[in-house]
Amino acid sequence: MKKHVRLGAAIMLSTMMLVAAACGNNANEGSKGSKPASADKKITLGFAQVGAESGWRTANTNSVKESAAEAGFELKFSDAQQKQENQIKSIRSYIQQKVDVIAFSPVVESGWDTVLKEAKEAGIPVILTDRAVDSKDDSLYETFIGSDFVEEGRSAGKWLLEKYKDASGDVNIVELQGTTGSAPAIDRKAGFEEIIKDDAKLKVIASQTGDFTRAKGKEVMQSFLKANKDIDVLYAHNDDMALGAIQAIEAAGLKPGEDIIIISVDGVKDGFVAASEGKINFIVECNPLLGPQLMQAVRDVLDGKEIEKRIVTEEGVFTSEDAKRELPNRKY
Ligand code: GYE
């Protein structure tokens, strides 16, 4: 007993010493360093969002707005309705308004150099969130915060490869691509193809864009079903398109998740509901909650700190069973 008391006291003492040492360090830092630049004035952040095309996007917008408010930043927010020209207009207006930092999620990969150069000449740092640009000159932006979409496509492909490894005969796959020319559509397609090419019986028999929306997902799936008698698998680049497709599959008298195996990407709440009902078989998560990392990056850039050119978000994968367990915890 006594021994325990003594041990406890020793632990407490060393903890106190550690805490004191840590406090001492902070105090030292405080006295020698000056206040960070970002603490001097109210920071204005201009954020040019893609649109409101999906559950993922809504969660992403909320995360940006909430985190900006928490950080005490003034947020200027615009919704480009999935049109590049609208995003370019917003970025130009942020340059004119002399915001401190511009952040945006580029709707497509190409065609940004001119406006990015304008921001650079105006001395306004740019942060990319969620989607990448294909600019050769990476001095045009400070960092790109977002998921590894190629890896997401690979995860989808790996699950399918494993599922059909002992099957005989062709596996006919239809693919609903995201917005044409967008980083997630290009990369999720490429990652998936890279994996499934190892098994000749896995065949993509039709692939078309559904623009990341439910309405388009439904419409394109209807045409896939009309044109193809024997669809085994649907690979949808996001949950919303998968959810639209599920309506088309059910309307055609088929059972989603059984007659047609469904894989999607994102992991928003509605996707999880469908997965827990067995209608989606596999979801690759893509985390939309980028707000906190973005606000940190804004501060770091303004404080002149070194910042990684690429900040990758962490995410997981979920089967129908996992989705059932995880559903009560999904916040978005
Ligand atoms: O997967 C999709 C959204 O860029 C990662 O955009 C994002 C994608 C997301 O519309 O649902």
XYZ file of N, CA and C in Angstrom, residues 199-311:
339
model
N -7.227 -7.996 -63.539
C -8.131 -9.124 -63.691
C -8.979 -8.908 -64.950
N -8.691 -9.691 -65.985
C -9.313 -9.471 -67.308
C -10.827 -9.620 -67.284
N -11.368 -10.334 -66.303
C -12.834 -10.500 -66.327
C -13.581 -9.264 -65.797
N -12.844 -8.345 -65.158
C -13.474 -7.100 -64.679
C -13.503 -6.097 -65.832
N -14.692 -5.853 -66.368
C -14.797 -5.041 -67.603
C -15.696 -3.836 -67.380
N -15.156 -2.631 -67.660
C -16.007 -1.437 -67.626
C -16.712 -1.358 -68.980
N -18.027 -1.593 -68.979
C -18.757 -1.652 -70.264
C -19.384 -0.300 -70.623
N -19.517 0.599 -69.640
C -20.030 1.945 -69.930
C -19.541 2.894 -68.854
N -19.191 4.111 -69.263
C -18.672 5.090 -68.310
C -19.060 6.477 -68.770
N -19.754 7.206 -67.918
C -20.261 8.518 -68.329
C -20.337 9.438 -67.116
N -20.317 10.750 -67.370
C -20.397 11.657 -66.219
C -21.834 11.800 -65.702
N -21.939 11.911 -64.396
C -23.209 12.222 -63.740
C -23.046 13.516 -62.950
N -21.949 14.223 -63.239
C -21.695 15.559 -62.672
C -21.796 15.643 -61.147
N -21.631 14.523 -60.462
C -21.659 14.475 -58.996
C -23.044 14.758 -58.391
N -24.109 14.760 -59.222
C -25.430 15.058 -58.647
C -26.351 13.831 -58.671
N -27.348 13.853 -57.791
C -28.327 12.755 -57.738
C -29.142 12.682 -59.023
N -29.605 13.880 -59.484
C -30.478 13.911 -60.661
C -29.769 13.304 -61.866
N -28.517 13.706 -62.078
C -27.757 13.193 -63.234
C -27.414 11.725 -63.035
N -27.119 11.343 -61.799
C -26.802 9.944 -61.506
C -27.969 9.055 -61.895
N -29.167 9.516 -61.552
C -30.384 8.748 -61.866
C -30.590 8.651 -63.381
N -30.463 9.818 -64.023
C -30.695 9.889 -65.468
C -29.726 8.985 -66.248
N -28.440 9.072 -65.890
C -27.439 8.290 -66.634
C -27.602 6.799 -66.340
N -27.940 6.470 -65.088
C -28.144 5.050 -64.752
C -29.322 4.488 -65.543
N -30.368 5.302 -65.707
C -31.508 4.854 -66.523
C -31.046 4.477 -67.931
N -30.192 5.325 -68.493
C -29.753 5.023 -69.869
C -28.803 3.825 -69.891
N -27.999 3.669 -68.847
C -27.132 2.466 -68.752
C -28.005 1.203 -68.738
N -29.086 1.261 -67.938
C -29.945 0.078 -67.782
C -30.667 -0.260 -69.085
N -31.020 0.788 -69.810
C -31.704 0.575 -71.091
C -30.775 -0.081 -72.101
N -29.528 0.384 -72.109
C -28.595 -0.063 -73.143
C -27.907 -1.388 -72.816
N -27.889 -1.753 -71.533
C -27.129 -2.953 -71.148
C -27.994 -3.907 -70.337
N -28.131 -5.109 -70.820
C -28.960 -6.123 -70.150
C -28.316 -6.622 -68.862
N -27.009 -6.722 -68.905
C -26.345 -7.506 -67.872
C -25.310 -6.683 -67.083
N -25.816 -5.797 -66.220
C -24.881 -4.984 -65.415
C -24.686 -5.681 -64.064
N -23.434 -5.947 -63.717
C -23.154 -6.592 -62.423
C -22.795 -5.585 -61.342
N -22.066 -4.533 -61.748
C -21.502 -3.613 -60.751
C -21.671 -2.171 -61.198
N -21.987 -1.294 -60.227
C -21.935 0.152 -60.486
C -20.824 0.741 -59.621
N -19.926 1.463 -60.268
C -18.913 2.236 -59.523
C -19.278 3.700 -59.709
N -19.712 4.363 -58.633
C -20.109 5.775 -58.705
C -19.046 6.602 -57.993
N -18.616 7.691 -58.632
C -17.563 8.527 -58.034
C -18.024 9.310 -56.818
N -19.332 9.325 -56.518
C -19.762 9.857 -55.214
C -21.093 9.251 -54.781
N -21.419 9.461 -53.504
C -22.652 8.885 -52.951
C -23.891 9.428 -53.643
N -23.903 10.735 -53.916
C -25.121 11.321 -54.487
C -25.496 10.653 -55.814
N -24.507 10.447 -56.678
C -24.812 9.780 -57.956
C -25.273 8.340 -57.696
N -24.661 7.670 -56.713
C -25.077 6.304 -56.386
C -26.534 6.308 -55.897
N -26.889 7.325 -55.095
C -28.254 7.398 -54.558
C -29.269 7.645 -55.670
N -28.905 8.494 -56.628
C -29.771 8.706 -57.793
C -29.904 7.409 -58.591
N -28.775 6.721 -58.779
C -28.767 5.474 -59.546
C -29.623 4.400 -58.868
N -29.594 4.394 -57.538
C -30.399 3.413 -56.791
C -31.882 3.577 -57.147
N -32.325 4.831 -57.264
C -33.727 5.070 -57.643
C -34.014 4.478 -59.021
N -33.077 4.661 -59.954
C -33.269 4.125 -61.311
C -33.280 2.596 -61.291
N -32.402 2.017 -60.484
C -32.302 0.548 -60.408
C -33.601 -0.035 -59.832
N -34.090 0.617 -58.773
C -35.336 0.136 -58.152
C -36.515 0.289 -59.110
N -36.534 1.426 -59.827
C -37.626 1.662 -60.782
C -37.612 0.614 -61.897
N -36.424 0.051 -62.168
C -36.314 -0.979 -63.208
C -36.633 -2.370 -62.643
N -37.052 -2.418 -61.378
C -37.445 -3.689 -60.761
C -36.272 -4.528 -60.278
N -35.114 -3.893 -60.118
C -33.932 -4.635 -59.652
C -33.579 -4.231 -58.230
N -32.800 -5.095 -57.557
C -32.416 -4.813 -56.172
C -31.003 -4.255 -56.104
N -30.883 -2.959 -55.704
C -29.525 -2.402 -55.561
C -28.788 -3.104 -54.421
N -27.535 -3.394 -54.658
C -26.745 -4.072 -53.618
C -26.764 -5.583 -53.757
N -27.762 -6.106 -54.529
C -27.845 -7.556 -54.755
C -27.764 -7.864 -56.255
N -28.757 -7.366 -57.006
C -28.713 -7.595 -58.459
C -27.566 -6.802 -59.078
N -27.369 -5.616 -58.542
C -26.229 -4.799 -58.985
C -25.436 -4.385 -57.743
N -24.198 -4.774 -57.712
C -23.303 -4.417 -56.596
C -22.903 -2.947 -56.767
N -22.937 -2.191 -55.657
C -22.656 -0.748 -55.781
C -21.487 -0.319 -54.889
N -20.570 0.391 -55.527
C -19.432 0.981 -54.798
C -19.539 2.488 -54.981
N -19.345 3.261 -53.915
C -19.311 4.714 -54.112
C -18.234 5.351 -53.233
N -18.088 6.635 -53.406
C -17.058 7.382 -52.679
C -17.729 8.544 -51.952
N -17.243 8.911 -50.813
C -17.629 10.060 -49.971
C -17.903 9.604 -48.530
N -19.045 8.890 -48.350
C -19.390 8.502 -46.976
C -20.180 9.571 -46.256
N -21.090 10.242 -46.983
C -21.998 11.174 -46.295
C -23.113 10.365 -45.641
N -23.872 11.011 -44.781
C -24.878 10.287 -43.995
C -25.853 9.484 -44.883
N -26.386 10.115 -45.932
C -27.344 9.402 -46.791
C -26.695 8.181 -47.451
N -25.414 8.285 -47.758
C -24.687 7.143 -48.303
C -24.599 6.036 -47.262
N -24.326 6.427 -46.037
C -24.243 5.452 -44.947
C -25.582 4.776 -44.682
N -26.676 5.555 -44.805
C -28.008 4.963 -44.612
C -28.216 3.886 -45.679
N -27.930 4.230 -46.942
C -28.105 3.257 -48.034
C -27.194 2.041 -47.829
N -25.988 2.284 -47.357
C -25.064 1.157 -47.139
C -25.560 0.279 -45.989
N -26.093 0.901 -44.944
C -26.540 0.085 -43.814
C -27.809 -0.694 -44.177
N -28.517 -0.241 -45.209
C -29.669 -1.013 -45.712
C -29.241 -2.061 -46.748
N -27.953 -2.117 -47.017
C -27.423 -3.099 -47.978
C -27.542 -2.666 -49.431
N -27.933 -1.406 -49.673
C -28.108 -0.961 -51.067
C -26.797 -0.492 -51.688
N -25.894 0.001 -50.846
C -24.523 0.266 -51.303
C -23.647 -0.747 -50.586
N -22.775 -1.414 -51.337
C -21.981 -2.491 -50.742
C -20.665 -2.017 -50.160
N -20.117 -0.935 -50.734
C -18.791 -0.490 -50.274
C -18.650 1.003 -50.502
N -18.224 1.704 -49.442
C -18.012 3.154 -49.569
C -16.562 3.479 -49.227
N -15.933 4.241 -50.111
C -14.601 4.762 -49.823
C -14.796 6.169 -49.262
N -14.292 6.400 -48.076
C -14.528 7.696 -47.439
C -13.696 8.809 -48.069
N -14.331 9.989 -48.180
C -13.606 11.195 -48.579
C -14.034 12.280 -47.604
N -13.115 12.763 -46.831
C -13.464 13.649 -45.722
C -13.707 15.103 -46.175
N -14.925 15.629 -45.944
C -15.202 17.016 -46.368
C -14.853 18.066 -45.310
N -14.479 17.622 -44.120
C -14.308 18.580 -43.012
C -12.921 19.227 -43.054
N -12.710 20.020 -44.089
C -11.384 20.597 -44.318
C -11.204 21.967 -43.659
N -12.290 22.508 -43.085
C -12.241 23.864 -42.522
C -11.114 24.088 -41.520
N -11.006 23.255 -40.474
C -9.971 23.515 -39.467
C -8.550 23.543 -40.051
N -8.253 22.601 -40.958
C -6.914 22.585 -41.578
C -6.697 23.823 -42.449
N -7.769 24.252 -43.109
C -7.654 25.439 -43.958
C -7.339 26.679 -43.107
N -8.058 26.852 -41.997
C -7.843 28.057 -41.176
C -6.426 28.063 -40.589
N -5.957 26.872 -40.208
C -4.583 26.773 -39.699
C -3.590 27.194 -40.786
N -3.831 26.711 -42.003
C -2.929 27.047 -43.104
C -2.950 28.546 -43.385
N -4.137 29.162 -43.301
C -4.243 30.607 -43.527
C -3.355 31.340 -42.516
N -3.471 30.975 -41.246
C -2.645 31.604 -40.203
C -1.160 31.404 -40.474
N -0.811 30.160 -40.780
C 0.609 29.842 -40.990
C 1.187 30.644 -42.156
N 0.415 30.734 -43.233
C 0.890 31.481 -44.399
C 1.099 32.941 -44.035
N 0.129 33.532 -43.336
C 0.246 34.956 -42.984
C 1.360 35.200 -41.973
N 1.644 34.184 -41.151
C 2.726 34.324 -40.174
C 4.087 34.004 -40.776
N 4.100 33.692 -42.071
C 5.360 33.407 -42.751
C 5.987 32.090 -42.345
N 5.167 31.157 -41.841
C 5.712 29.845 -41.456
C 5.872 28.954 -42.681
N 6.799 28.010 -42.569
C 6.963 26.989 -43.610
C 5.689 26.162 -43.665
N 5.205 25.887 -44.846
C 3.985 25.092 -44.945
C 4.159 24.044 -46.029
N 3.675 22.826 -45.764
C 3.808 21.729 -46.737
C 3.051 22.078 -48.010
N 3.619 21.743 -49.161
C 2.941 22.014 -50.448
C 1.703 21.122 -50.625
N 1.692 19.996 -49.916
C 0.576 19.057 -50.054
C 0.179 18.572 -48.665
N -1.089 18.808 -48.292
C -1.584 18.319 -47.007
C -2.694 17.315 -47.311
